[in-house]
């Protein structure tokens, strides 16, 4: 019982809840040209809502995680049938 009410356990529960919330606001994006600036992705997805963060795969530059500020923006982005950036079709999926 004391374990469940401890600081570490409480922090871990909070962290897991925050990760689930982030997942509900985030998109997995690939298909953009190599060397694409994260600001270009931010600009593209701003049409669906405020963008919180854009995290790109630094080693290969093959994918990015785009986190919007609210789940509605994510839903709108996923409902969009086609995403084009610099003439290339993006693959946008739930994270």
JSON list of C-alpha atoms in Angstrom, two decimals:
[
{"chain": "A", "resi": 1, "resn": "UNK", "atom": "CA", "xyz": [0.00, 0.00, 0.00]},
{"chain": "A", "resi": 2, "resn": "UNK", "atom": "CA", "xyz": [2.77, 2.44, 0.86]},
{"chain": "A", "resi": 3, "resn": "UNK", "atom": "CA", "xyz": [4.43, 1.65, -2.47]},
{"chain": "A", "resi": 4, "resn": "UNK", "atom": "CA", "xyz": [1.32, 2.73, -4.40]},
{"chain": "A", "resi": 5, "resn": "UNK", "atom": "CA", "xyz": [1.12, 6.03, -2.54]},
{"chain": "A", "resi": 6, "resn": "UNK", "atom": "CA", "xyz": [4.85, 6.78, -2.84]},
{"chain": "A", "resi": 7, "resn": "UNK", "atom": "CA", "xyz": [6.40, 9.59, -4.89]},
{"chain": "A", "resi": 8, "resn": "UNK", "atom": "CA", "xyz": [8.05, 7.31, -7.44]},
{"chain": "A", "resi": 9, "resn": "UNK", "atom": "CA", "xyz": [4.89, 5.38, -8.14]},
{"chain": "A", "resi": 10, "resn": "UNK", "atom": "CA", "xyz": [2.87, 8.59, -8.43]},
{"chain": "A", "resi": 11, "resn": "UNK", "atom": "CA", "xyz": [5.43, 10.07, -10.85]},
{"chain": "A", "resi": 12, "resn": "UNK", "atom": "CA", "xyz": [5.42, 6.91, -12.95]},
{"chain": "A", "resi": 13, "resn": "UNK", "atom": "CA", "xyz": [1.61, 6.95, -13.17]},
{"chain": "A", "resi": 14, "resn": "UNK", "atom": "CA", "xyz": [1.69, 10.64, -14.15]},
{"chain": "A", "resi": 15, "resn": "UNK", "atom": "CA", "xyz": [4.36, 9.96, -16.79]},
{"chain": "A", "resi": 16, "resn": "UNK", "atom": "CA", "xyz": [2.38, 7.09, -18.32]},
{"chain": "A", "resi": 17, "resn": "UNK", "atom": "CA", "xyz": [-0.78, 9.22, -18.45]},
{"chain": "A", "resi": 18, "resn": "UNK", "atom": "CA", "xyz": [1.17, 12.05, -20.12]},
{"chain": "A", "resi": 19, "resn": "UNK", "atom": "CA", "xyz": [2.61, 9.65, -22.73]},
{"chain": "A", "resi": 20, "resn": "UNK", "atom": "CA", "xyz": [-0.88, 8.37, -23.56]},
{"chain": "A", "resi": 21, "resn": "UNK", "atom": "CA", "xyz": [-2.13, 11.95, -23.91]},
{"chain": "A", "resi": 22, "resn": "UNK", "atom": "CA", "xyz": [0.82, 12.80, -26.21]},
{"chain": "A", "resi": 23, "resn": "UNK", "atom": "CA", "xyz": [0.03, 9.76, -28.33]},
{"chain": "A", "resi": 24, "resn": "UNK", "atom": "CA", "xyz": [-3.53, 11.04, -28.83]},
{"chain": "A", "resi": 25, "resn": "UNK", "atom": "CA", "xyz": [-2.11, 14.34, -30.16]},
{"chain": "A", "resi": 26, "resn": "UNK", "atom": "CA", "xyz": [0.77, 12.98, -32.27]},
{"chain": "A", "resi": 27, "resn": "UNK", "atom": "CA", "xyz": [1.32, 11.88, -35.85]},
{"chain": "A", "resi": 28, "resn": "UNK", "atom": "CA", "xyz": [3.97, 9.70, -37.47]},
{"chain": "A", "resi": 29, "resn": "UNK", "atom": "CA", "xyz": [5.06, 11.41, -40.70]},
{"chain": "A", "resi": 30, "resn": "UNK", "atom": "CA", "xyz": [7.32, 10.06, -43.44]},
{"chain": "A", "resi": 31, "resn": "UNK", "atom": "CA", "xyz": [7.90, 10.55, -47.15]},
{"chain": "A", "resi": 32, "resn": "UNK", "atom": "CA", "xyz": [9.34, 14.06, -46.99]},
{"chain": "A", "resi": 33, "resn": "UNK", "atom": "CA", "xyz": [12.58, 14.94, -48.81]},
{"chain": "A", "resi": 34, "resn": "UNK", "atom": "CA", "xyz": [15.83, 14.23, -47.01]},
{"chain": "A", "resi": 35, "resn": "UNK", "atom": "CA", "xyz": [17.15, 17.30, -45.25]},
{"chain": "A", "resi": 36, "resn": "UNK", "atom": "CA", "xyz": [13.70, 18.85, -44.76]},
{"chain": "A", "resi": 37, "resn": "UNK", "atom": "CA", "xyz": [13.73, 21.55, -42.11]},
{"chain": "A", "resi": 38, "resn": "UNK", "atom": "CA", "xyz": [11.44, 20.78, -39.15]},
{"chain": "A", "resi": 39, "resn": "UNK", "atom": "CA", "xyz": [10.00, 24.28, -39.59]},
{"chain": "A", "resi": 40, "resn": "UNK", "atom": "CA", "xyz": [8.56, 23.19, -42.97]},
{"chain": "A", "resi": 41, "resn": "UNK", "atom": "CA", "xyz": [6.68, 20.32, -41.32]},
{"chain": "A", "resi": 42, "resn": "UNK", "atom": "CA", "xyz": [5.53, 22.66, -38.55]},
{"chain": "A", "resi": 43, "resn": "UNK", "atom": "CA", "xyz": [4.23, 25.10, -41.16]},
{"chain": "A", "resi": 44, "resn": "UNK", "atom": "CA", "xyz": [2.40, 22.34, -43.06]},
{"chain": "A", "resi": 45, "resn": "UNK", "atom": "CA", "xyz": [0.65, 20.89, -39.99]},
{"chain": "A", "resi": 46, "resn": "UNK", "atom": "CA", "xyz": [-0.20, 24.31, -38.57]},
{"chain": "A", "resi": 47, "resn": "UNK", "atom": "CA", "xyz": [-3.18, 24.22, -40.95]},
{"chain": "A", "resi": 48, "resn": "UNK", "atom": "CA", "xyz": [-4.73, 21.57, -38.65]},
{"chain": "A", "resi": 49, "resn": "UNK", "atom": "CA", "xyz": [-4.01, 23.25, -35.31]},
{"chain": "A", "resi": 50, "resn": "UNK", "atom": "CA", "xyz": [-1.24, 24.57, -33.12]},
{"chain": "A", "resi": 51, "resn": "UNK", "atom": "CA", "xyz": [1.89, 22.43, -33.39]},
{"chain": "A", "resi": 52, "resn": "UNK", "atom": "CA", "xyz": [3.57, 21.70, -30.04]},
{"chain": "A", "resi": 53, "resn": "UNK", "atom": "CA", "xyz": [6.70, 19.91, -31.29]},
{"chain": "A", "resi": 54, "resn": "UNK", "atom": "CA", "xyz": [8.31, 18.35, -34.34]},
{"chain": "A", "resi": 55, "resn": "UNK", "atom": "CA", "xyz": [10.87, 15.65, -33.57]},
{"chain": "A", "resi": 56, "resn": "UNK", "atom": "CA", "xyz": [12.79, 14.30, -36.55]},
{"chain": "A", "resi": 57, "resn": "UNK", "atom": "CA", "xyz": [14.85, 11.15, -36.91]},
{"chain": "A", "resi": 58, "resn": "UNK", "atom": "CA", "xyz": [18.35, 12.66, -36.89]},
{"chain": "A", "resi": 59, "resn": "UNK", "atom": "CA", "xyz": [20.26, 9.65, -38.23]},
{"chain": "A", "resi": 60, "resn": "UNK", "atom": "CA", "xyz": [18.34, 8.92, -41.41]},
{"chain": "A", "resi": 61, "resn": "UNK", "atom": "CA", "xyz": [15.94, 11.86, -41.68]},
{"chain": "A", "resi": 62, "resn": "UNK", "atom": "CA", "xyz": [13.32, 9.35, -42.74]},
{"chain": "A", "resi": 63, "resn": "UNK", "atom": "CA", "xyz": [10.49, 10.20, -40.36]},
{"chain": "A", "resi": 64, "resn": "UNK", "atom": "CA", "xyz": [9.18, 12.72, -37.87]},
{"chain": "A", "resi": 65, "resn": "UNK", "atom": "CA", "xyz": [6.78, 12.80, -34.95]},
{"chain": "A", "resi": 66, "resn": "UNK", "atom": "CA", "xyz": [4.53, 15.85, -35.10]},
{"chain": "A", "resi": 67, "resn": "UNK", "atom": "CA", "xyz": [2.70, 16.63, -31.87]},
{"chain": "A", "resi": 68, "resn": "UNK", "atom": "CA", "xyz": [-0.27, 18.96, -32.07]},
{"chain": "A", "resi": 69, "resn": "UNK", "atom": "CA", "xyz": [-1.62, 20.78, -29.03]},
{"chain": "A", "resi": 70, "resn": "UNK", "atom": "CA", "xyz": [-5.01, 19.07, -29.13]},
{"chain": "A", "resi": 71, "resn": "UNK", "atom": "CA", "xyz": [-6.44, 15.75, -30.37]},
{"chain": "A", "resi": 72, "resn": "UNK", "atom": "CA", "xyz": [-8.88, 17.53, -32.72]},
{"chain": "A", "resi": 73, "resn": "UNK", "atom": "CA", "xyz": [-5.98, 18.83, -34.81]},
{"chain": "A", "resi": 74, "resn": "UNK", "atom": "CA", "xyz": [-4.63, 15.30, -35.07]},
{"chain": "A", "resi": 75, "resn": "UNK", "atom": "CA", "xyz": [-8.04, 14.03, -36.15]},
{"chain": "A", "resi": 76, "resn": "UNK", "atom": "CA", "xyz": [-8.30, 16.72, -38.85]},
{"chain": "A", "resi": 77, "resn": "UNK", "atom": "CA", "xyz": [-4.82, 15.89, -40.16]},
{"chain": "A", "resi": 78, "resn": "UNK", "atom": "CA", "xyz": [-5.63, 12.17, -40.31]},
{"chain": "A", "resi": 79, "resn": "UNK", "atom": "CA", "xyz": [-8.88, 12.86, -42.16]},
{"chain": "A", "resi": 80, "resn": "UNK", "atom": "CA", "xyz": [-7.01, 14.80, -44.87]},
{"chain": "A", "resi": 81, "resn": "UNK", "atom": "CA", "xyz": [-6.76, 12.37, -47.81]},
{"chain": "A", "resi": 82, "resn": "UNK", "atom": "CA", "xyz": [-3.45, 13.73, -49.17]},
{"chain": "A", "resi": 83, "resn": "UNK", "atom": "CA", "xyz": [-0.58, 15.68, -47.70]},
{"chain": "A", "resi": 84, "resn": "UNK", "atom": "CA", "xyz": [1.95, 17.22, -50.10]},
{"chain": "A", "resi": 85, "resn": "UNK", "atom": "CA", "xyz": [5.20, 18.89, -49.10]},
{"chain": "A", "resi": 86, "resn": "UNK", "atom": "CA", "xyz": [7.65, 20.19, -51.69]},
{"chain": "A", "resi": 87, "resn": "UNK", "atom": "CA", "xyz": [5.90, 18.12, -54.36]},
{"chain": "A", "resi": 88, "resn": "UNK", "atom": "CA", "xyz": [6.15, 14.86, -52.42]},
{"chain": "A", "resi": 89, "resn": "UNK", "atom": "CA", "xyz": [3.31, 12.97, -50.86]},
{"chain": "A", "resi": 90, "resn": "UNK", "atom": "CA", "xyz": [3.62, 12.56, -47.12]},
{"chain": "A", "resi": 91, "resn": "UNK", "atom": "CA", "xyz": [2.55, 9.42, -45.30]},
{"chain": "A", "resi": 92, "resn": "UNK", "atom": "CA", "xyz": [0.69, 10.54, -42.19]},
{"chain": "A", "resi": 93, "resn": "UNK", "atom": "CA", "xyz": [-0.35, 7.93, -39.65]},
{"chain": "A", "resi": 94, "resn": "UNK", "atom": "CA", "xyz": [-1.34, 7.82, -36.00]},
{"chain": "A", "resi": 95, "resn": "UNK", "atom": "CA", "xyz": [1.69, 7.64, -33.72]}
]
